[in-house]
Coordinates of C-alpha atoms in Angstrom, one line a residue:
X1 CA 47.3 -41.2 50.8
X2 CA 48.0 -41.3 47.1
X3 CA 44.7 -43.0 46.5
X4 CA 42.8 -40.4 48.6
X5 CA 44.4 -37.5 46.7
X6 CA 43.5 -39.3 43.4
X7 CA 39.9 -39.7 44.5
X8 CA 39.7 -36.0 45.6
X9 CA 41.2 -34.8 42.4
X10 CA 38.7 -37.0 40.4
X11 CA 35.8 -35.6 42.4
X12 CA 36.9 -32.0 41.7
X13 CA 37.1 -32.7 38.0
X14 CA 33.7 -34.3 38.0
X15 CA 32.2 -31.3 39.9
X16 CA 33.8 -28.9 37.5
X17 CA 32.3 -30.7 34.5
X18 CA 28.9 -30.7 36.1
X19 CA 29.0 -27.0 36.8
X20 CA 30.2 -26.3 33.3
X21 CA 27.4 -28.4 31.8
X22 CA 24.8 -26.6 34.0
X23 CA 26.1 -23.2 32.9
X24 CA 26.0 -24.3 29.3
X25 CA 22.4 -25.5 29.7
X26 CA 21.4 -22.2 31.2
X27 CA 22.8 -20.5 28.1
X28 CA 21.1 -22.5 25.5
X29 CA 18.5 -25.1 26.4
X30 CA 17.6 -27.9 24.0
X31 CA 14.1 -29.3 24.6
X32 CA 13.6 -33.0 23.8
X33 CA 9.9 -32.5 22.8
X34 CA 9.7 -32.7 19.0
X35 CA 8.6 -29.4 17.5
X36 CA 7.2 -31.0 14.3
X37 CA 7.8 -34.2 12.4
X38 CA 8.6 -32.3 9.3
X39 CA 9.6 -28.9 8.2
X40 CA 8.4 -25.9 10.2
X41 CA 6.9 -23.3 7.9
X42 CA 5.5 -20.7 10.2
X43 CA 5.9 -19.3 13.7
X44 CA 4.0 -16.5 15.5
X45 CA 4.2 -14.7 18.8
X46 CA 1.0 -13.8 20.6
X47 CA 0.5 -10.1 21.5
X48 CA 0.3 -11.0 25.2
X49 CA 3.6 -12.8 25.0
X50 CA 2.3 -16.0 26.6
X51 CA 2.1 -18.1 23.5
X52 CA 4.1 -19.0 20.4
X53 CA 2.4 -20.9 17.6
X54 CA 4.2 -23.1 15.1
X55 CA 3.0 -25.0 12.1
X56 CA 4.5 -27.1 9.4
X57 CA 4.7 -30.0 7.0
X58 CA 3.1 -32.4 9.5
X59 CA -0.3 -30.6 9.1
X60 CA -0.2 -29.6 12.8
X61 CA -0.3 -26.4 14.7
X62 CA 1.3 -26.3 18.1
X63 CA 1.0 -23.7 20.9
X64 CA 4.0 -23.3 23.2
X65 CA 4.8 -21.6 26.4
X66 CA 7.7 -19.5 25.3
X67 CA 9.1 -19.0 28.8
X68 CA 9.5 -22.8 29.4
X69 CA 9.4 -24.2 25.9
X70 CA 6.6 -26.5 27.0
X71 CA 3.9 -27.7 24.6
X72 CA 0.5 -26.3 25.6
X73 CA -1.8 -27.6 22.9
X74 CA -1.9 -29.2 19.4
X75 CA -4.5 -28.1 16.9
X76 CA -5.5 -30.6 14.3
X77 CA -7.8 -30.0 11.3
X78 CA -5.7 -29.1 8.2
X79 CA -5.4 -31.8 5.5
X80 CA -2.1 -30.5 4.2
X81 CA 1.0 -28.6 5.2
X82 CA 0.2 -25.5 7.2
X83 CA 2.1 -22.5 5.6
X84 CA 1.1 -19.5 7.6
X85 CA -0.2 -18.3 11.0
X86 CA -1.3 -15.1 12.6
X87 CA -2.6 -14.3 16.1
X88 CA -5.4 -11.8 16.8
X89 CA -4.4 -8.6 18.7
X90 CA -6.2 -9.9 21.8
X91 CA -4.3 -13.3 21.5
X92 CA -7.7 -15.1 21.8
X93 CA -7.8 -16.3 18.2
X94 CA -5.3 -17.8 15.7
X95 CA -5.8 -17.9 11.9
X96 CA -4.0 -20.5 9.7
X97 CA -3.8 -21.5 6.1
X98 CA -2.0 -24.0 3.9
X99 CA -1.9 -26.6 1.2
X100 CA -5.5 -27.8 1.8
X101 CA -6.8 -24.4 0.5
X102 CA -8.6 -23.9 3.7
X103 CA -8.5 -20.8 6.0
X104 CA -9.1 -21.8 9.6
X105 CA -9.8 -19.7 12.6
X106 CA -9.1 -21.2 16.1
X107 CA -9.9 -20.2 19.7
X108 CA -6.5 -20.3 21.5
X109 CA -8.1 -20.8 24.9
X110 CA -9.6 -24.2 24.1
X111 CA -8.1 -25.1 20.8
X112 CA -11.5 -25.3 19.1
X113 CA -12.0 -24.5 15.4
X114 CA -14.3 -21.5 15.0
X115 CA -14.4 -21.2 11.2
X116 CA -13.3 -23.1 8.1
X117 CA -13.3 -21.0 4.9
X118 CA -12.7 -22.2 1.4
X119 CA -12.6 -20.4 -1.9
X120 CA -9.0 -20.3 -3.2
X121 CA -8.2 -22.3 -6.3
X122 CA -4.9 -23.3 -4.9
X123 CA -2.9 -23.4 -1.7
X124 CA -3.0 -20.6 0.8
X125 CA 0.5 -19.1 1.1
X126 CA -0.1 -16.4 3.7
X127 CA -2.8 -15.3 6.2
X128 CA -3.3 -12.2 8.3
X129 CA -5.9 -10.8 10.8
X130 CA -6.7 -7.1 11.1
X131 CA -5.8 -5.3 14.3
X132 CA -9.4 -5.0 15.3
X133 CA -10.0 -8.8 14.6
X134 CA -12.8 -8.2 12.2
X135 CA -11.2 -9.0 8.9
X136 CA -9.1 -12.0 7.8
X137 CA -6.9 -12.0 4.7
X138 CA -5.7 -15.0 2.7
X139 CA -3.2 -15.1 -0.2
X140 CA -3.5 -17.6 -2.9
X141 CA -0.7 -19.6 -4.6
X142 CA 0.2 -20.0 -8.2
X143 CA -3.1 -21.6 -9.2
X144 CA -5.0 -18.7 -7.7
X145 CA -2.9 -15.4 -7.6
X146 CA -5.6 -13.5 -5.6
X147 CA -6.1 -12.2 -2.1
X148 CA -9.4 -12.7 -0.3
X149 CA -10.8 -10.7 2.6
X150 CA -13.2 -12.4 5.0
X151 CA -15.6 -11.3 7.7
X152 CA -14.1 -12.9 10.8
X153 CA -17.4 -13.2 12.6
X154 CA -19.6 -14.8 9.9
X155 CA -17.0 -16.2 7.5
X156 CA -18.5 -14.3 4.6
X157 CA -16.1 -13.3 1.8
X158 CA -16.0 -9.5 1.7
X159 CA -14.0 -9.0 -1.4
X160 CA -11.4 -10.4 -3.7
X161 CA -8.2 -8.4 -4.6
X162 CA -6.9 -9.2 -8.0
X163 CA -3.9 -7.6 -9.6
X164 CA -0.9 -9.9 -9.0
X165 CA -0.1 -12.1 -12.0
X166 CA 1.6 -14.9 -10.1
X167 CA 1.4 -16.5 -6.6
X168 CA 0.8 -14.1 -3.7
X169 CA 3.3 -15.2 -1.1
X170 CA 2.7 -12.8 1.7
X171 CA 0.1 -10.4 3.1
X172 CA 0.2 -8.0 6.1
X173 CA -2.2 -5.5 7.6
X174 CA -1.1 -2.0 8.6
X175 CA -1.4 -1.2 12.3
X176 CA -4.6 0.8 11.8
X177 CA -6.1 -1.9 9.6
X178 CA -6.8 0.5 6.7
X179 CA -4.2 -1.0 4.3
X180 CA -3.1 -4.4 3.3
X181 CA 0.4 -5.1 1.9
X182 CA 1.1 -8.0 -0.5
X183 CA 4.1 -9.6 -2.1
X184 CA 4.1 -11.8 -5.1
X185 CA 6.2 -14.1 -7.3
X186 CA 5.5 -11.5 -10.1
X187 CA 8.2 -9.4 -8.4
X188 CA 5.9 -6.7 -7.1
X189 CA 4.7 -5.4 -3.7
X190 CA 1.2 -3.9 -3.7
X191 CA -0.6 -1.7 -1.2
X192 CA -4.4 -2.1 -1.0
X193 CA -7.2 -0.2 0.7
X194 CA -9.0 -2.7 2.9
X195 CA -12.4 -0.9 2.9
X196 CA -12.8 -0.7 -0.8
X197 CA -10.3 -3.3 -2.1
X198 CA -8.8 -0.6 -4.3
X199 CA -5.1 -0.8 -5.3
X200 CA -3.2 2.2 -3.9
X201 CA 0.4 1.6 -4.8
X202 CA 2.6 -0.9 -6.7
X203 CA 6.2 -1.0 -5.5
X204 CA 8.8 -2.4 -7.9
X205 CA 12.5 -3.0 -7.4
X206 CA 13.0 -6.7 -6.6
X207 CA 14.7 -8.7 -9.2
X208 CA 12.7 -11.9 -8.8
X209 CA 10.1 -13.4 -6.5
X210 CA 8.9 -11.4 -3.4
X211 CA 8.6 -13.9 -0.6
X212 CA 7.7 -11.8 2.5
X213 CA 6.3 -8.4 3.3
X214 CA 5.7 -6.5 6.6
X215 CA 4.5 -3.1 7.7
X216 CA 6.4 -1.0 10.3
X217 CA 4.4 -0.4 13.5
X218 CA 3.7 3.2 12.5
X219 CA 2.5 2.2 9.1
X220 CA 4.8 4.6 7.3
X221 CA 7.4 2.0 6.0
X222 CA 6.9 -1.3 4.3
X223 CA 9.6 -4.0 4.1
X224 CA 9.9 -6.8 1.6
X225 CA 12.3 -9.6 0.8
X226 CA 12.8 -12.1 -1.9
X227 CA 14.8 -14.4 -4.3
X228 CA 17.3 -11.6 -5.1
X229 CA 18.8 -12.1 -1.6
X230 CA 17.7 -8.7 -0.6
X231 CA 15.6 -6.9 2.1
X232 CA 14.1 -3.6 0.9
X233 CA 12.3 -0.8 2.7
X234 CA 9.8 1.5 1.1
X235 CA 8.2 4.9 1.9
X236 CA 4.5 4.2 1.6
X237 CA 3.4 7.8 1.1
X238 CA 5.3 8.3 -2.2
X239 CA 6.0 4.7 -3.2
X240 CA 9.8 5.3 -2.9
X241 CA 12.4 2.7 -2.2
X242 CA 14.4 3.7 0.9
X243 CA 17.1 1.1 1.3
X244 CA 18.3 -2.2 0.0
X245 CA 19.9 -4.4 2.6
X246 CA 22.3 -7.1 1.3
X247 CA 23.9 -9.8 3.4
X248 CA 22.1 -13.1 2.7
X249 CA 23.6 -15.2 0.0
X250 CA 20.3 -16.9 -1.0
X251 CA 16.6 -16.3 -1.0
X252 CA 15.3 -14.3 2.0
X253 CA 12.2 -16.3 3.0
X254 CA 10.8 -14.1 5.8
X255 CA 11.0 -10.7 7.5
X256 CA 9.6 -9.1 10.6
X257 CA 9.7 -5.7 12.2
X258 CA 10.5 -5.3 15.9
X259 CA 7.6 -3.8 18.0
X260 CA 9.5 -0.4 18.2
X261 CA 10.0 -0.4 14.4
X262 CA 13.8 0.1 14.8
X263 CA 14.9 -3.4 13.7
X264 CA 14.1 -5.8 10.9
X265 CA 14.8 -9.5 11.3
X266 CA 15.3 -11.5 8.0
X267 CA 15.5 -15.2 7.6
X268 CA 17.0 -17.0 4.6
X269 CA 17.9 -20.2 2.8
X270 CA 21.5 -19.6 3.9
X271 CA 20.4 -20.9 7.3
X272 CA 21.0 -17.4 8.9
X273 CA 18.9 -14.8 10.6
X274 CA 20.1 -11.2 10.2
X275 CA 19.1 -8.2 12.2
X276 CA 19.1 -4.8 10.5
X277 CA 18.8 -1.3 11.7
X278 CA 15.9 0.3 9.9
X279 CA 17.0 3.9 9.8
X280 CA 20.3 3.3 8.1
X281 CA 20.1 -0.2 6.8
X282 CA 23.2 -1.4 8.7
X283 CA 23.5 -5.1 9.7
X284 CA 23.5 -5.4 13.5
X285 CA 24.2 -9.1 13.9
X286 CA 23.8 -12.5 12.4
X287 CA 22.1 -15.4 14.3
X288 CA 23.2 -18.9 13.3
X289 CA 22.1 -22.2 14.7
X290 CA 19.6 -23.7 12.3
X291 CA 20.7 -26.6 10.1
X292 CA 18.6 -25.6 7.1
X293 CA 16.5 -22.8 5.6
X294 CA 15.0 -20.5 8.2
X295 CA 11.4 -20.1 7.0
X296 CA 9.8 -17.8 9.5
X297 CA 10.7 -15.3 12.3
X298 CA 8.7 -13.3 14.8
X299 CA 9.5 -10.9 17.6
X300 CA 8.2 -11.1 21.2
X301 CA 5.9 -8.2 22.1
X302 CA 8.6 -6.5 24.2
X303 CA 11.1 -6.9 21.3
X304 CA 13.7 -8.7 23.5
X305 CA 13.3 -12.2 22.0
X306 CA 13.0 -13.6 18.6
X307 CA 11.5 -17.0 17.6
X308 CA 12.4 -18.8 14.4
X309 CA 11.2 -21.9 12.5
X310 CA 13.2 -23.9 10.0
X311 CA 13.2 -26.6 7.4
X312 CA 15.3 -28.5 9.9
X313 CA 12.2 -29.2 11.9
X314 CA 13.2 -27.1 14.9
X315 CA 12.0 -23.9 16.6
X316 CA 14.7 -21.6 18.2
X317 CA 14.4 -18.7 20.6
X318 CA 17.0 -16.0 20.5
X319 CA 18.1 -13.0 22.7
X320 CA 17.8 -10.0 20.3
X321 CA 20.4 -7.8 22.2
X322 CA 23.2 -10.4 22.1
X323 CA 22.1 -12.8 19.3
X324 CA 22.5 -15.7 21.7
X325 CA 20.4 -18.8 21.2
X326 CA 18.2 -19.3 24.3
X327 CA 16.3 -22.5 23.5
X328 CA 15.8 -25.0 20.8
X329 CA 12.7 -27.1 20.5
X330 CA 13.0 -30.3 18.5
X331 CA 15.9 -32.1 16.9
X332 CA 17.5 -30.7 13.8
X333 CA 17.0 -32.6 10.6
X334 CA 19.3 -31.3 7.8
X335 CA 17.6 -31.8 4.5
X336 CA 16.5 -29.8 1.5
X337 CA 13.5 -27.5 1.8
X338 CA 10.9 -28.9 -0.6
X339 CA 9.0 -25.6 -1.0
X340 CA 7.2 -23.1 1.1

């Protein structure tokens, strides 16, 4: 009898452990599939919500099913680290750029390379595609310092935007495609007219390198982040700084607006992601889970999820409302970031 009671008690403990493990797995799923063999430099969410793209040090671009964390396709072609990604508004194309100085346009349906464009004197730090899919933008690194605009159909260079005196680290189109925002190591944020290439505004306030820029969905507000550990918002109409958001204790590598424009996500070298309320600059929550610098963030189209990439070689999915980690793809590799 004693032995039977002991066995029953043991089985109860085992069942309890299994149920606890299952509940934990449902909360945050770790996927064994490697995200990348090196640092992840860029992530992007498709407008239809069916794909997440990631790119990194291993020269690869991977397309994922965000609902299941499954790898859909790997795109090969870059001869160096891939630093930036952007989906077209119809989710059918993906633009990429990186250390090999090439801008590449891909078909997401079949993974085929549609265009390969060269012209920058150095690495490409950032890429963007206009909302109508007709214009590509690429930002040149420290050996170049220019922005180039390209015809997405023919690959012809439309114009070159010169004005920054150091590396251009980030570019973003406004929602109507009329303006382009750029951020540079020269400490400035600039607003350009796409049609003419004319410089409309220069926004100054950062004390150091500007790493990332983003337009609000309504095009009225710009956001920027940089080496001064800050996130700043700007009124585009009168080139006025609205707010400075402080919370990161190191460089802020990347920012993104939520689809409704009410929230900004920022990612830093302090391994944290912070969510900010746009209208008052208050910090909503801090997301922690990466083992090294968080290099890139992107919201899902419905604004309910956030995806992040890190120098620890992983991609993480987050619940925006709670800040809870939903899924991790890859195995964390804690090591210094060698440069974005």
